[in-house]
Amino acid sequence: MKNITVESLVQRFKLTVLAGENKLQKVIVQPRVHRPGLEFVGHFDFFPTERVQILGRKEITYLHKLSHEERKLRIGNIVHYHPPCFIVTAGEEDLTYLIHHCTEQGIPLLATQKPEVTSEFIPKLDAFLIKALANETSIHGVCMNVSGIGILIRGNSGVGKSETAHTLIRRGHRLVADDLVVLKRLSHQTILGTHDGKTKEFLALRSIGLLNVVRLYGRKAFQDETRIALDIHLTKWEKDALYNDLEQELSEVDYLGVNIPSIQIQLQPGRDVAGLIEAAANNWYLKEQGYSAAEEFMSRIEAEAAKE
């Protein structure tokens, strides 16, 4: 199971540490946060104790209105479960009672540097945790964003993946990763493609060497990550292996339990592979919108036949 530390949240969101400075190495294993509500009135049947707990203006205002003894009871019931940390988004004023409880129980108490809208802060924190805790794997290939569509380009070493990526970049599309692509499973239907940090912005071309695509072509040539929608496998040309079917059936490739549509493109001198990838990406998008060129073509044929 992947995990990150509370300290990672402090650094990423520039949080102020109000208590538990020596407990920032506590691990977080759940990718979503929780905003306690029912727990303050004594209902703990479904309390997600392993999640980061968020205290917004509503929660802090409620606690402020309680008597000293009742507040001590309500907070004590929650800290008893030792969640990874508390984050206060409503400012740092009058939090002495929270600081006391968290210090006593060894739980980090954090606060945003300025009051934040809790409903806006939670999605940002959730997105960070989902990516940081996602299961991941690495594959050999190239990842591109073509017309807004994330594409994996695979094939044997030397088949021309990076050269094809370079042509796509020259046509206005964006590199995400070359050679080593990191795949992260964000949900049961979402795979995110990104780089490993070391290869960020770099593209390796045989006979040329290493290129920094941002320095060569500007910021528009690179994208940090993309959702993978299509897998393209570049293979050597096989005579009589291509067919002129009206519509090719897509196969699927499994990445971390998520099936990604996959097609094979055979290479031969003179074939515009980058253009074929552009066509494949745009055609995939149209199919996702419910359009099929083959179906429209057949409907025209049937309409013509009906006239005759």
XYZ file of C-alpha atoms in Angstrom:
308
model
C 0.000 0.000 0.000
C 1.363 3.419 -0.964
C 1.507 6.190 1.576
C 2.764 9.721 2.051
C 3.551 11.682 5.191
C 1.737 14.585 6.793
C 4.894 16.609 6.134
C 4.220 16.241 2.398
C 0.936 18.114 2.865
C 2.651 20.826 4.883
C 5.166 21.387 2.085
C 2.743 21.093 -0.815
C 0.073 23.440 0.573
C 2.363 25.630 2.724
C 0.421 24.796 5.879
C 1.181 26.222 9.311
C 1.916 23.636 12.009
C -0.011 24.503 15.193
C 0.618 21.256 17.086
C 2.347 17.920 16.643
C 5.544 19.255 15.059
C 7.308 16.015 16.020
C 4.575 13.861 14.434
C 4.776 15.080 10.827
C 6.094 11.702 9.701
C 2.707 10.111 10.365
C 1.566 8.357 7.201
C -1.543 8.982 5.130
C -2.930 6.003 3.209
C -6.413 7.169 2.205
C -6.762 9.317 -0.954
C -9.739 11.388 0.173
C -10.320 13.693 3.121
C -13.197 13.824 5.597
C -15.117 16.721 7.110
C -16.455 15.584 10.516
C -20.057 16.426 11.223
C -22.006 13.536 12.686
C -18.928 12.653 14.724
C -19.285 15.890 16.717
C -22.700 14.711 17.927
C -21.531 11.225 18.824
C -22.124 9.104 15.688
C -18.957 7.144 14.852
C -20.339 4.099 13.010
C -18.900 5.236 9.666
C -16.068 7.480 10.828
C -13.145 7.152 8.311
C -10.374 7.307 10.889
C -7.539 6.934 8.347
C -8.495 10.066 6.404
C -7.220 13.589 6.848
C -9.832 15.557 8.817
C -10.831 19.026 7.579
C -12.257 21.640 9.936
C -13.868 24.523 8.101
C -15.730 27.602 9.308
C -18.918 25.632 10.057
C -17.099 23.123 12.267
C -15.022 25.742 14.095
C -18.050 27.991 14.655
C -19.962 25.025 16.093
C -17.126 24.188 18.480
C -16.788 27.806 19.602
C -20.468 27.851 20.627
C -20.135 24.835 22.923
C -19.432 25.077 26.597
C -15.902 24.262 27.760
C -16.899 20.839 29.088
C -19.013 19.894 26.078
C -16.308 21.022 23.675
C -13.755 18.958 25.556
C -16.028 15.921 25.221
C -16.781 16.397 21.497
C -13.172 16.918 20.473
C -11.912 14.238 22.816
C -14.199 11.676 21.179
C -12.684 12.409 17.755
C -8.984 12.663 18.654
C -9.381 9.351 20.458
C -9.411 7.680 17.010
C -6.031 9.249 16.095
C -6.628 10.393 12.485
C -3.443 11.289 10.544
C -3.964 15.036 11.062
C -6.430 17.904 11.265
C -6.378 20.833 8.847
C -8.170 24.045 9.789
C -9.226 26.246 6.883
C -11.052 28.893 8.902
C -8.059 30.757 10.338
C -5.922 30.205 13.426
C -7.799 32.344 15.982
C -9.022 30.863 19.279
C -7.816 27.326 18.636
C -6.163 26.819 22.015
C -8.491 23.945 22.885
C -7.706 22.127 19.629
C -3.982 22.663 20.079
C -4.232 21.217 23.586
C -6.058 18.050 22.498
C -3.814 17.424 19.461
C -0.639 17.990 21.479
C -1.879 15.623 24.164
C -2.724 12.887 21.630
C 0.263 13.441 19.311
C -1.818 14.437 16.289
C -0.562 17.130 13.864
C -2.836 20.168 13.791
C -2.330 22.223 10.644
C -3.860 25.396 9.276
C -3.935 27.123 5.923
C -1.886 30.322 5.897
C -5.040 32.338 5.329
C -8.739 31.431 5.631
C -9.875 29.367 2.630
C -13.256 28.396 1.267
C -13.388 24.831 2.534
C -15.423 23.540 -0.417
C -12.683 24.820 -2.731
C -9.748 23.597 -0.646
C -11.031 20.021 -0.313
C -11.035 19.210 -4.083
C -7.450 20.498 -4.383
C -6.327 18.353 -1.471
C -8.276 15.318 -2.749
C -6.692 15.652 -6.193
C -3.222 15.793 -4.674
C -3.839 12.747 -2.462
C -5.386 10.702 -5.268
C -2.333 11.234 -7.483
C 0.197 10.808 -4.677
C -1.362 7.551 -3.440
C -2.290 6.069 -6.823
C -0.963 2.652 -7.796
C 1.568 3.091 -10.567
C 3.754 1.260 -13.024
C 6.285 2.225 -15.703
C 6.394 1.147 -19.336
C 8.809 1.677 -22.208
C 7.273 4.014 -24.752
C 6.255 7.581 -25.472
C 3.296 9.500 -24.078
C 1.780 12.349 -26.094
C -1.217 14.630 -25.873
C -2.632 14.795 -29.399
C -5.439 17.312 -29.896
C -6.301 17.013 -26.202
C -6.273 13.208 -26.249
C -3.717 11.260 -24.213
C -1.934 8.611 -26.263
C 0.624 5.933 -25.470
C 2.945 5.044 -28.335
C 4.602 1.647 -27.915
C 6.871 -0.520 -30.029
C 10.215 -2.296 -30.079
C 13.371 -0.294 -29.496
C 14.403 1.542 -32.663
C 11.001 1.292 -34.344
C 10.628 5.089 -34.461
C 8.528 6.079 -31.448
C 10.546 9.165 -30.525
C 10.882 10.264 -34.158
C 7.109 10.031 -34.522
C 6.705 12.019 -31.318
C 9.008 14.707 -32.716
C 6.880 15.014 -35.849
C 3.757 15.322 -33.701
C 5.403 18.054 -31.616
C 6.267 19.956 -34.815
C 2.587 19.740 -35.740
C 1.550 21.436 -32.498
C 0.935 18.482 -30.177
C 2.524 17.996 -26.764
C 5.099 15.622 -25.337
C 4.372 14.152 -21.910
C 7.111 11.528 -21.534
C 9.725 9.843 -23.683
C 11.349 6.433 -23.168
C 9.928 5.826 -19.662
C 6.237 6.539 -19.120
C 4.829 6.462 -15.593
C 1.203 5.287 -15.450
C -0.986 6.032 -12.419
C -4.387 4.471 -11.754
C -6.640 7.263 -10.489
C -9.895 5.285 -10.636
C -11.367 2.098 -12.070
C -11.554 3.804 -15.479
C -8.803 6.440 -15.419
C -5.092 6.016 -16.123
C -2.856 9.062 -15.921
C 0.351 9.198 -17.973
C 3.305 11.280 -16.789
C 7.121 11.312 -16.617
C 9.494 10.244 -13.833
C 10.899 13.746 -13.284
C 14.377 13.004 -14.644
C 13.193 12.830 -18.258
C 10.831 15.814 -18.017
C 10.803 17.820 -21.288
C 13.480 15.585 -22.871
C 13.152 13.680 -26.145
C 15.901 11.323 -27.334
C 16.368 11.022 -31.102
C 18.743 8.521 -32.669
C 21.500 10.202 -34.709
C 20.629 13.565 -33.113
C 20.821 13.047 -29.359
C 18.874 14.477 -26.449
C 16.543 17.416 -27.104
C 14.793 19.715 -24.657
C 11.511 20.280 -26.478
C 10.573 23.319 -24.385
C 13.842 25.086 -25.218
C 13.436 24.191 -28.892
C 9.723 24.702 -29.453
C 8.377 26.610 -26.429
C 6.084 25.739 -23.535
C 3.340 24.574 -25.884
C 5.491 21.543 -26.783
C 5.248 19.935 -23.339
C 2.517 18.836 -20.936
C 3.173 17.461 -17.460
C 0.516 14.733 -17.504
C -2.459 13.490 -19.489
C -5.308 11.031 -19.125
C -4.594 8.017 -21.333
C -7.381 7.403 -23.833
C -5.684 5.400 -26.590
C -2.803 2.929 -26.900
C -0.983 2.749 -30.248
C 1.449 -0.050 -31.020
C 3.944 0.616 -33.820
C 5.037 -2.571 -35.590
C 7.083 -3.538 -38.628
C 5.340 -3.890 -41.948
C 3.786 -7.284 -42.680
C 2.741 -7.878 -46.246
C -0.962 -8.649 -46.697
C -1.601 -8.005 -42.983
C -3.594 -4.796 -43.498
C -7.230 -4.804 -44.495
C -9.482 -2.129 -45.942
C -12.385 -2.823 -43.593
C -14.806 0.057 -43.200
C -14.225 0.076 -39.468
C -11.410 -1.567 -37.536
C -12.265 -3.282 -34.279
C -10.256 -1.868 -31.386
C -8.518 -4.326 -29.120
C -7.743 -3.436 -25.510
C -4.652 -3.357 -23.326
C -4.850 -3.715 -19.559
C -2.917 -1.200 -17.469
C -3.300 -1.587 -13.699
C -6.738 -3.115 -14.173
C -8.003 -0.440 -16.578
C -8.684 -1.441 -20.196
C -7.406 1.079 -22.743
C -8.475 0.884 -26.446
C -5.514 -0.143 -28.586
C -4.706 -0.135 -32.296
C -1.713 -1.306 -34.310
C -0.014 0.833 -36.943
C 2.422 -0.858 -39.296
C 5.473 1.051 -40.435
C 6.737 1.365 -43.974
C 8.801 4.045 -45.735
C 6.462 6.731 -46.987
C 3.678 6.131 -44.468
C 2.756 9.262 -42.532
C 2.725 7.645 -39.105
C 2.228 10.921 -37.241
C -0.711 11.719 -39.516
C -2.196 8.265 -38.870
C -1.904 8.837 -35.124
C -3.668 12.188 -35.475
C -6.423 10.484 -37.483
C -6.711 7.680 -34.909
C -6.998 10.182 -32.046
C -9.641 12.294 -33.751
C -11.572 9.232 -34.905
C -11.555 7.846 -31.351
C -12.959 11.158 -30.124
C -15.780 11.075 -32.698
C -16.680 7.522 -31.663
C -16.820 8.660 -28.043
C -19.317 11.293 -29.187
C -21.419 8.565 -30.816
C -20.378 9.107 -34.428
C -19.227 6.315 -36.764
C -18.048 7.099 -40.301
C -18.722 3.484 -41.305
C -22.317 3.691 -40.082
C -22.908 6.947 -41.941
C -21.401 5.463 -45.102
C -23.626 2.359 -44.868
C -26.702 4.488 -44.244
C -25.939 6.387 -47.454
C -25.576 3.108 -49.365
C -28.859 1.826 -47.942
C -30.623 5.106 -48.755
C -29.332 4.953 -52.338
C -30.422 1.328 -52.671
C -33.895 2.202 -51.368
C -34.267 4.848 -54.081
C -33.434 2.313 -56.751
